[in-house]
mmCIF file of C-alpha atoms in Angstrom:
data_model
loop_
_atom_site.group_PDB
_atom_site.id
_atom_site.type_symbol
_atom_site.label_atom_id
_atom_site.label_comp_id
_atom_site.label_asym_id
_atom_site.label_seq_id
_atom_site.Cartn_x
_atom_site.Cartn_y
_atom_site.Cartn_z
ATOM 1 C CA MET A 1 15.752 56.339 29.216
ATOM 2 C CA ASN A 2 15.210 55.933 32.414
ATOM 3 C CA VAL A 3 16.475 58.787 34.862
ATOM 4 C CA THR A 4 16.962 59.026 38.205
ATOM 5 C CA LEU A 5 18.154 62.473 40.104
ATOM 6 C CA MET A 6 18.994 63.488 43.464
ATOM 7 C CA PRO A 7 20.082 66.929 44.977
ATOM 8 C CA ALA A 8 23.858 67.380 43.523
ATOM 9 C CA PHE A 9 26.074 69.938 41.584
ATOM 10 C CA ALA A 10 27.193 67.987 37.600
ATOM 11 C CA ALA A 11 25.087 69.294 35.114
ATOM 12 C CA PRO A 12 24.296 66.485 32.178
ATOM 13 C CA SER A 13 23.659 66.489 28.670
ATOM 14 C CA ILE A 14 21.930 65.147 26.199
ATOM 15 C CA ASP A 15 22.476 63.815 23.022
ATOM 16 C CA SER A 16 19.604 63.712 20.368
ATOM 17 C CA GLU A 17 21.074 62.148 18.295
ATOM 18 C CA LEU A 18 22.655 59.365 19.811
ATOM 19 C CA LEU A 19 19.395 58.478 22.026
ATOM 20 C CA ALA A 20 17.091 58.653 18.926
ATOM 21 C CA ARG A 21 20.261 55.708 17.228
ATOM 22 C CA TYR A 22 19.530 53.315 20.745
ATOM 23 C CA ASP A 23 15.671 54.029 21.068
ATOM 24 C CA VAL A 24 14.967 50.480 20.508
ATOM 25 C CA LEU A 25 13.679 47.742 23.084
ATOM 26 C CA GLY A 26 15.344 46.149 25.577
ATOM 27 C CA PRO A 27 15.143 43.594 28.241
ATOM 28 C CA ARG A 28 13.092 45.143 31.570
ATOM 29 C CA TYR A 29 15.294 46.825 34.030
ATOM 30 C CA THR A 30 13.498 45.294 36.978
ATOM 31 C CA SER A 31 15.597 42.015 37.390
ATOM 32 C CA TYR A 32 18.796 40.831 37.708
ATOM 33 C CA PRO A 33 19.806 38.712 35.742
ATOM 34 C CA THR A 34 17.133 40.225 33.606
ATOM 35 C CA ALA A 35 14.629 37.701 32.066
ATOM 36 C CA PRO A 36 16.086 36.708 28.778
ATOM 37 C CA HIS A 37 18.645 35.225 30.974
ATOM 38 C CA PHE A 38 17.034 32.716 33.658
ATOM 39 C CA THR A 39 16.878 29.085 32.399
ATOM 40 C CA PRO A 40 15.481 26.035 33.891
ATOM 41 C CA ASP A 41 19.567 24.738 34.713
ATOM 42 C CA PHE A 42 19.576 26.669 37.221
ATOM 43 C CA GLY A 43 17.110 24.448 39.869
ATOM 44 C CA ALA A 44 17.149 24.440 43.856
ATOM 45 C CA ALA A 45 20.314 22.645 44.070
ATOM 46 C CA GLN A 46 22.389 25.508 42.559
ATOM 47 C CA LEU A 47 20.216 27.611 44.471
ATOM 48 C CA ARG A 48 21.424 26.155 47.651
ATOM 49 C CA ALA A 49 25.038 25.369 46.575
ATOM 50 C CA GLN A 50 25.455 29.088 45.433
ATOM 51 C CA ALA A 51 24.037 29.823 48.826
ATOM 52 C CA ASP A 52 26.386 27.320 51.064
ATOM 53 C CA ALA A 53 29.152 29.224 48.779
ATOM 54 C CA SER A 54 28.522 32.695 50.013
ATOM 55 C CA ASN A 55 28.319 31.305 53.824
ATOM 56 C CA GLU A 56 31.707 29.857 53.381
ATOM 57 C CA ASP A 57 33.528 33.566 52.110
ATOM 58 C CA PRO A 58 35.544 34.515 55.178
ATOM 59 C CA ILE A 59 33.947 37.229 55.330
ATOM 60 C CA PRO A 60 29.965 37.074 54.004
ATOM 61 C CA HIS A 61 28.772 39.495 52.792
ATOM 62 C CA ALA A 62 25.480 41.046 54.269
ATOM 63 C CA LEU A 63 22.524 40.108 52.759
ATOM 64 C CA SER A 64 19.864 42.219 50.849
ATOM 65 C CA LEU A 65 15.651 40.708 50.921
ATOM 66 C CA TYR A 66 12.895 41.790 48.379
ATOM 67 C CA ILE A 67 9.695 40.898 49.033
ATOM 68 C CA HIS A 68 7.195 41.431 46.547
ATOM 69 C CA ALA A 69 3.205 42.260 47.219
ATOM 70 C CA PRO A 70 1.135 41.381 43.873
ATOM 71 C CA PHE A 71 -1.966 43.060 44.793
ATOM 72 C CA CYS A 72 -3.005 46.449 43.758
ATOM 73 C CA MET A 73 -6.760 48.017 44.120
ATOM 74 C CA SER A 74 -7.022 49.251 40.295
ATOM 75 C CA PRO A 75 -5.259 48.571 37.311
ATOM 76 C CA CYS A 76 -2.977 51.427 35.755
ATOM 77 C CA PHE A 77 -3.331 50.982 32.565
ATOM 78 C CA TYR A 78 0.446 51.714 31.825
ATOM 79 C CA CYS A 79 1.921 49.135 34.370
ATOM 80 C CA GLY A 80 3.847 45.973 33.670
ATOM 81 C CA CYS A 81 4.768 44.599 36.948
ATOM 82 C CA ASN A 82 3.568 41.274 37.884
ATOM 83 C CA ARG A 83 0.267 42.347 40.115
ATOM 84 C CA VAL A 84 -3.047 41.034 40.774
ATOM 85 C CA ILE A 85 -6.219 43.535 40.821
ATOM 86 C CA THR A 86 -8.794 43.056 43.383
ATOM 87 C CA ARG A 87 -10.653 44.136 46.969
ATOM 88 C CA ASP A 88 -10.580 40.900 48.406
ATOM 89 C CA ARG A 89 -8.739 41.056 51.544
ATOM 90 C CA GLU A 90 -8.669 37.021 51.727
ATOM 91 C CA LYS A 91 -6.413 37.024 49.000
ATOM 92 C CA GLY A 92 -4.253 38.751 50.217
ATOM 93 C CA GLU A 93 -3.705 36.868 53.552
ATOM 94 C CA LEU A 94 -3.787 33.906 51.049
ATOM 95 C CA TYR A 95 -0.428 34.789 50.313
ATOM 96 C CA LEU A 96 0.882 36.118 53.156
ATOM 97 C CA ALA A 97 0.719 32.449 54.325
ATOM 98 C CA ARG A 98 2.911 31.364 51.369
ATOM 99 C CA LEU A 99 4.899 34.476 51.923
ATOM 100 C CA TYR A 100 5.556 33.542 55.220
ATOM 101 C CA ARG A 101 6.919 29.557 54.352
ATOM 102 C CA GLU A 102 8.995 30.965 51.126
ATOM 103 C CA ILE A 103 11.037 33.478 53.631
ATOM 104 C CA GLU A 104 11.318 30.195 56.192
ATOM 105 C CA MET A 105 12.617 28.074 53.593
ATOM 106 C CA TYR A 106 15.196 30.668 52.174
ATOM 107 C CA SER A 107 16.691 31.835 55.619
ATOM 108 C CA ALA A 108 17.316 28.254 55.957
ATOM 109 C CA LEU A 109 20.187 28.948 53.621
ATOM 110 C CA PHE A 110 22.147 31.397 55.048
ATOM 111 C CA ASP A 111 23.604 31.535 58.140
ATOM 112 C CA ARG A 112 21.982 33.783 61.091
ATOM 113 C CA ASP A 113 25.532 36.259 61.440
ATOM 114 C CA ARG A 114 24.385 37.673 58.203
ATOM 115 C CA SER A 115 23.077 40.795 58.593
ATOM 116 C CA ALA A 116 19.932 41.926 56.257
ATOM 117 C CA VAL A 117 20.935 45.614 55.393
ATOM 118 C CA GLN A 118 18.822 46.130 52.718
ATOM 119 C CA LEU A 119 15.037 45.618 51.984
ATOM 120 C CA HIS A 120 12.617 46.447 50.011
ATOM 121 C CA LEU A 121 8.721 45.704 49.638
ATOM 122 C CA GLY A 122 7.981 46.605 45.838
ATOM 123 C CA GLY A 123 4.590 45.708 43.832
ATOM 124 C CA GLY A 124 1.644 45.663 43.571
ATOM 125 C CA THR A 125 1.114 47.928 45.808
ATOM 126 C CA PRO A 126 2.668 46.929 49.336
ATOM 127 C CA ASN A 127 0.659 49.183 51.670
ATOM 128 C CA PHE A 128 -2.438 46.868 49.872
ATOM 129 C CA TYR A 129 -1.389 45.408 53.531
ATOM 130 C CA ASP A 130 -2.485 47.604 56.526
ATOM 131 C CA VAL A 131 -0.549 48.477 59.163
ATOM 132 C CA LYS A 132 -1.390 45.213 61.250
ATOM 133 C CA GLN A 133 0.069 42.869 58.095
ATOM 134 C CA MET A 134 2.432 44.940 57.511
ATOM 135 C CA THR A 135 3.480 44.814 61.484
ATOM 136 C CA GLU A 136 3.184 40.726 60.977
ATOM 137 C CA ILE A 137 5.640 40.602 58.136
ATOM 138 C CA MET A 138 8.634 42.395 59.691
ATOM 139 C CA ASP A 139 8.165 40.125 62.359
ATOM 140 C CA VAL A 140 7.875 36.958 60.374
ATOM 141 C CA LEU A 141 11.103 38.439 58.387
ATOM 142 C CA ALA A 142 13.094 39.321 62.230
ATOM 143 C CA ARG A 143 12.498 35.619 63.121
ATOM 144 C CA HIS A 144 13.962 33.886 60.205
ATOM 145 C CA PHE A 145 16.615 37.041 59.325
ATOM 146 C CA SER A 146 19.298 39.200 61.094
ATOM 147 C CA LEU A 147 17.670 42.296 60.481
ATOM 148 C CA SER A 148 20.147 45.539 60.453
ATOM 149 C CA ARG A 149 19.729 48.014 63.326
ATOM 150 C CA SER A 150 22.311 50.101 61.981
ATOM 151 C CA THR A 151 21.476 53.900 60.630
ATOM 152 C CA ASP A 152 22.946 52.993 57.575
ATOM 153 C CA ARG A 153 20.746 50.251 56.771
ATOM 154 C CA GLU A 154 18.144 50.887 53.536
ATOM 155 C CA PHE A 155 15.116 49.476 54.287
ATOM 156 C CA GLY A 156 12.195 50.688 52.040
ATOM 157 C CA ILE A 157 8.798 50.073 50.471
ATOM 158 C CA GLU A 158 6.812 51.625 47.027
ATOM 159 C CA LEU A 159 4.086 52.901 48.394
ATOM 160 C CA ASP A 160 0.811 54.194 46.096
ATOM 161 C CA PRO A 161 -0.263 57.734 47.675
ATOM 162 C CA ARG A 162 -4.629 56.324 47.097
ATOM 163 C CA TYR A 163 -4.250 54.025 50.126
ATOM 164 C CA ALA A 164 -2.279 55.412 52.186
ATOM 165 C CA ASP A 165 -2.329 58.498 55.352
ATOM 166 C CA ALA A 166 -0.011 60.449 57.589
ATOM 167 C CA ASN A 167 -0.490 57.666 60.345
ATOM 168 C CA TYR A 168 0.457 54.714 57.792
ATOM 169 C CA VAL A 169 3.768 56.354 56.819
ATOM 170 C CA HIS A 170 4.592 56.823 60.639
ATOM 171 C CA ALA A 171 3.856 53.147 61.129
ATOM 172 C CA LEU A 172 6.189 52.413 58.816
ATOM 173 C CA ALA A 173 8.881 54.064 60.190
ATOM 174 C CA ASP A 174 8.143 52.481 63.999
ATOM 175 C CA MET A 175 8.532 49.455 62.167
ATOM 176 C CA GLY A 176 12.248 50.238 60.766
ATOM 177 C CA PHE A 177 11.533 51.546 57.162
ATOM 178 C CA ASN A 178 13.522 54.560 56.581
ATOM 179 C CA ARG A 179 13.115 55.263 52.788
ATOM 180 C CA LEU A 180 9.847 56.108 51.094
ATOM 181 C CA SER A 181 9.598 55.367 46.935
ATOM 182 C CA MET A 182 5.870 56.588 45.936
ATOM 183 C CA GLY A 183 4.625 56.978 42.669
ATOM 184 C CA ILE A 184 3.578 59.938 40.856
ATOM 185 C CA GLN A 185 3.840 59.105 37.301
ATOM 186 C CA ASP A 186 1.752 62.451 36.004
ATOM 187 C CA PHE A 187 -0.425 65.243 37.854
ATOM 188 C CA ASP A 188 -2.232 66.393 34.789
ATOM 189 C CA PRO A 189 -5.961 64.875 35.322
ATOM 190 C CA GLU A 190 -6.279 63.843 31.334
ATOM 191 C CA VAL A 191 -3.175 61.908 31.530
ATOM 192 C CA GLN A 192 -4.231 60.533 34.980
ATOM 193 C CA ARG A 193 -7.558 59.921 33.229
ATOM 194 C CA ALA A 194 -6.406 58.132 30.378
ATOM 195 C CA VAL A 195 -3.954 55.459 32.738
ATOM 196 C CA ASN A 196 -6.314 55.074 35.034
ATOM 197 C CA ARG A 197 -4.732 56.369 37.704
ATOM 198 C CA GLU A 198 -6.202 59.801 39.022
ATOM 199 C CA GLN A 199 -4.140 60.860 42.534
ATOM 200 C CA GLY A 200 -4.448 64.124 44.361
ATOM 201 C CA VAL A 201 -1.615 66.371 44.224
ATOM 202 C CA GLU A 202 -2.824 66.697 48.145
ATOM 203 C CA GLU A 203 -3.085 63.342 49.157
ATOM 204 C CA THR A 204 0.875 63.320 47.843
ATOM 205 C CA ARG A 205 1.981 66.290 49.767
ATOM 206 C CA ILE A 206 0.495 64.797 52.378
ATOM 207 C CA LEU A 207 2.623 61.332 52.590
ATOM 208 C CA ILE A 208 5.955 63.340 51.475
ATOM 209 C CA GLU A 209 5.342 65.678 54.717
ATOM 210 C CA ALA A 210 4.504 62.885 56.993
ATOM 211 C CA GLY A 211 7.591 60.674 55.854
ATOM 212 C CA ARG A 212 9.964 63.782 56.562
ATOM 213 C CA ARG A 213 7.903 64.118 60.502
ATOM 214 C CA ALA A 214 8.433 60.729 60.862
ATOM 215 C CA GLY A 215 12.391 60.306 60.248
ATOM 216 C CA PHE A 216 12.742 58.776 56.828
ATOM 217 C CA ARG A 217 16.241 59.157 55.342
ATOM 218 C CA SER A 218 14.845 58.929 51.476
ATOM 219 C CA ILE A 219 11.751 60.161 50.278
ATOM 220 C CA SER A 220 11.410 58.851 46.285
ATOM 221 C CA GLY A 221 8.753 60.360 43.307
ATOM 222 C CA ASP A 222 8.128 58.323 40.580
ATOM 223 C CA LEU A 223 7.497 59.671 37.549
ATOM 224 C CA ILE A 224 6.773 58.247 33.938
ATOM 225 C CA TYR A 225 6.894 60.200 30.186
ATOM 226 C CA GLY A 226 5.804 58.758 27.321
ATOM 227 C CA LEU A 227 2.311 58.694 28.546
ATOM 228 C CA PRO A 228 -1.051 58.962 26.703
ATOM 229 C CA LEU A 229 -1.532 63.050 26.514
ATOM 230 C CA GLN A 230 1.513 64.050 28.020
ATOM 231 C CA THR A 231 2.451 67.430 26.390
ATOM 232 C CA SER A 232 5.824 69.591 26.971
ATOM 233 C CA LYS A 233 3.527 72.246 28.933
ATOM 234 C CA ARG A 234 1.734 69.755 30.801
ATOM 235 C CA PHE A 235 4.488 67.862 32.232
ATOM 236 C CA ALA A 236 5.794 70.800 33.119
ATOM 237 C CA THR A 237 3.370 71.608 35.142
ATOM 238 C CA THR A 238 3.909 68.287 36.902
ATOM 239 C CA LEU A 239 7.749 68.588 36.840
ATOM 240 C CA ASP A 240 7.023 71.992 39.178
ATOM 241 C CA ILE A 241 4.400 70.735 41.447
ATOM 242 C CA VAL A 242 6.640 67.807 42.435
ATOM 243 C CA LEU A 243 9.890 70.184 42.569
ATOM 244 C CA ALA A 244 8.128 72.042 45.082
ATOM 245 C CA MET A 245 7.710 69.199 47.472
ATOM 246 C CA ARG A 246 11.429 68.624 47.551
ATOM 247 C CA PRO A 247 11.247 64.635 47.807
ATOM 248 C CA ASP A 248 15.153 63.831 48.119
ATOM 249 C CA ARG A 249 15.368 61.443 44.484
ATOM 250 C CA ILE A 250 12.738 62.108 41.536
ATOM 251 C CA ALA A 251 13.123 59.007 38.858
ATOM 252 C CA ALA A 252 12.205 59.731 36.162
ATOM 253 C CA TYR A 253 10.765 56.375 33.703
ATOM 254 C CA SER A 254 10.798 55.940 30.013
ATOM 255 C CA TYR A 255 6.870 54.298 29.565
ATOM 256 C CA ALA A 256 7.207 51.404 27.034
ATOM 257 C CA HIS A 257 4.131 50.800 24.981
ATOM 258 C CA LEU A 258 3.776 46.942 24.732
ATOM 259 C CA PRO A 259 0.021 46.357 24.289
ATOM 260 C CA ALA A 260 0.710 42.721 23.161
ATOM 261 C CA GLN A 261 2.453 41.423 26.296
ATOM 262 C CA PHE A 262 0.890 43.625 28.559
ATOM 263 C CA LYS A 263 -3.093 43.277 28.639
ATOM 264 C CA PRO A 264 -4.231 46.680 30.634
ATOM 265 C CA GLN A 265 -1.893 48.822 27.664
ATOM 266 C CA ARG A 266 -4.677 47.285 25.595
ATOM 267 C CA GLN A 267 -6.895 50.189 27.001
ATOM 268 C CA ILE A 268 -4.353 53.000 25.603
ATOM 269 C CA ASN A 269 -4.907 54.376 22.676
ATOM 270 C CA ALA A 270 -1.890 54.643 20.409
ATOM 271 C CA SER A 271 -2.786 57.395 18.697
ATOM 272 C CA ASP A 272 -2.449 59.454 22.160
ATOM 273 C CA LEU A 273 1.096 58.728 22.636
ATOM 274 C CA PRO A 274 3.381 61.049 22.572
ATOM 275 C CA THR A 275 5.720 60.593 19.453
ATOM 276 C CA PRO A 276 8.862 59.898 19.233
ATOM 277 C CA GLU A 277 10.205 63.046 19.118
ATOM 278 C CA THR A 278 7.659 64.889 21.830
ATOM 279 C CA LYS A 279 8.999 61.893 24.174
ATOM 280 C CA LEU A 280 12.384 63.134 23.883
ATOM 281 C CA ASP A 281 11.367 66.561 24.373
ATOM 282 C CA LEU A 282 9.312 65.611 27.435
ATOM 283 C CA LEU A 283 12.854 64.145 28.623
ATOM 284 C CA ARG A 284 15.111 66.536 27.475
ATOM 285 C CA LEU A 285 12.625 69.286 29.760
ATOM 286 C CA THR A 286 12.731 66.705 32.587
ATOM 287 C CA VAL A 287 16.468 66.785 32.715
ATOM 288 C CA GLU A 288 16.528 70.897 32.182
ATOM 289 C CA LYS A 289 14.103 71.221 34.903
ATOM 290 C CA LEU A 290 15.595 68.406 37.808
ATOM 291 C CA THR A 291 19.223 69.816 36.534
ATOM 292 C CA ALA A 292 18.191 73.274 37.140
ATOM 293 C CA ALA A 293 16.676 72.522 40.960
ATOM 294 C CA GLY A 294 19.741 71.036 41.923
ATOM 295 C CA TYR A 295 19.220 67.564 40.714
ATOM 296 C CA VAL A 296 21.485 65.097 38.348
ATOM 297 C CA TYR A 297 21.323 61.771 37.881
#
């Protein structure tokens, strides 16, 4: 079960018996339609036909754009995302050349009077790219799509706090980004070492505060429960630290251990993973603490 909590008032409840009944593996949530629904029957011709039909709507919908930046400097062992581990910046440049060609081809399918009101850069680690490269990405997008200038637009980016600073955050705001999401996962040093992601509290706090000063409309922190060596006491400490930073949103994701599917997860000692009962306690603890602090589903 994954939960995203934001400041509000209603208090959620957790039905332990219901959660236990549905504690099974399912399709990953990160794409829609989910992966099992993708088939070779839908190709370029079908895509073009769908785009043409959407252009012909009496009032065509605005556009949403997603860009995947697959590169990471080091592997996080829990990760199941599509990513490439490298410190070779040249690989990033080669990817950008192909990305720009794809932007050009996709933009040709849609009428230019359709505003792009949503944009999200995910990964991988989008801040693998420096300010100059990120500016270039936005310039290419602006040449091919009508990027919204409305205050209601949602232009978001994911950041790894280990590879960004306050100046980088302010530069993103100048480019038009107004939503910021950063991975935290867990601040406990032993848990961090177990998943190969050692990240300091202060470097994370600096980025959250920089985002506020830069005028980001939404700042989100991502946590994962169910990681190796997590206990209720340790995760309670992480939750208290994150709550003190007061991000606008807090997303808590359930770790899915699938080492046969995701090679990096084979580096995790399965015996270090919390039991199902402990994992449920971690979820309950998360909901209780965040609800008490004014966050709900």
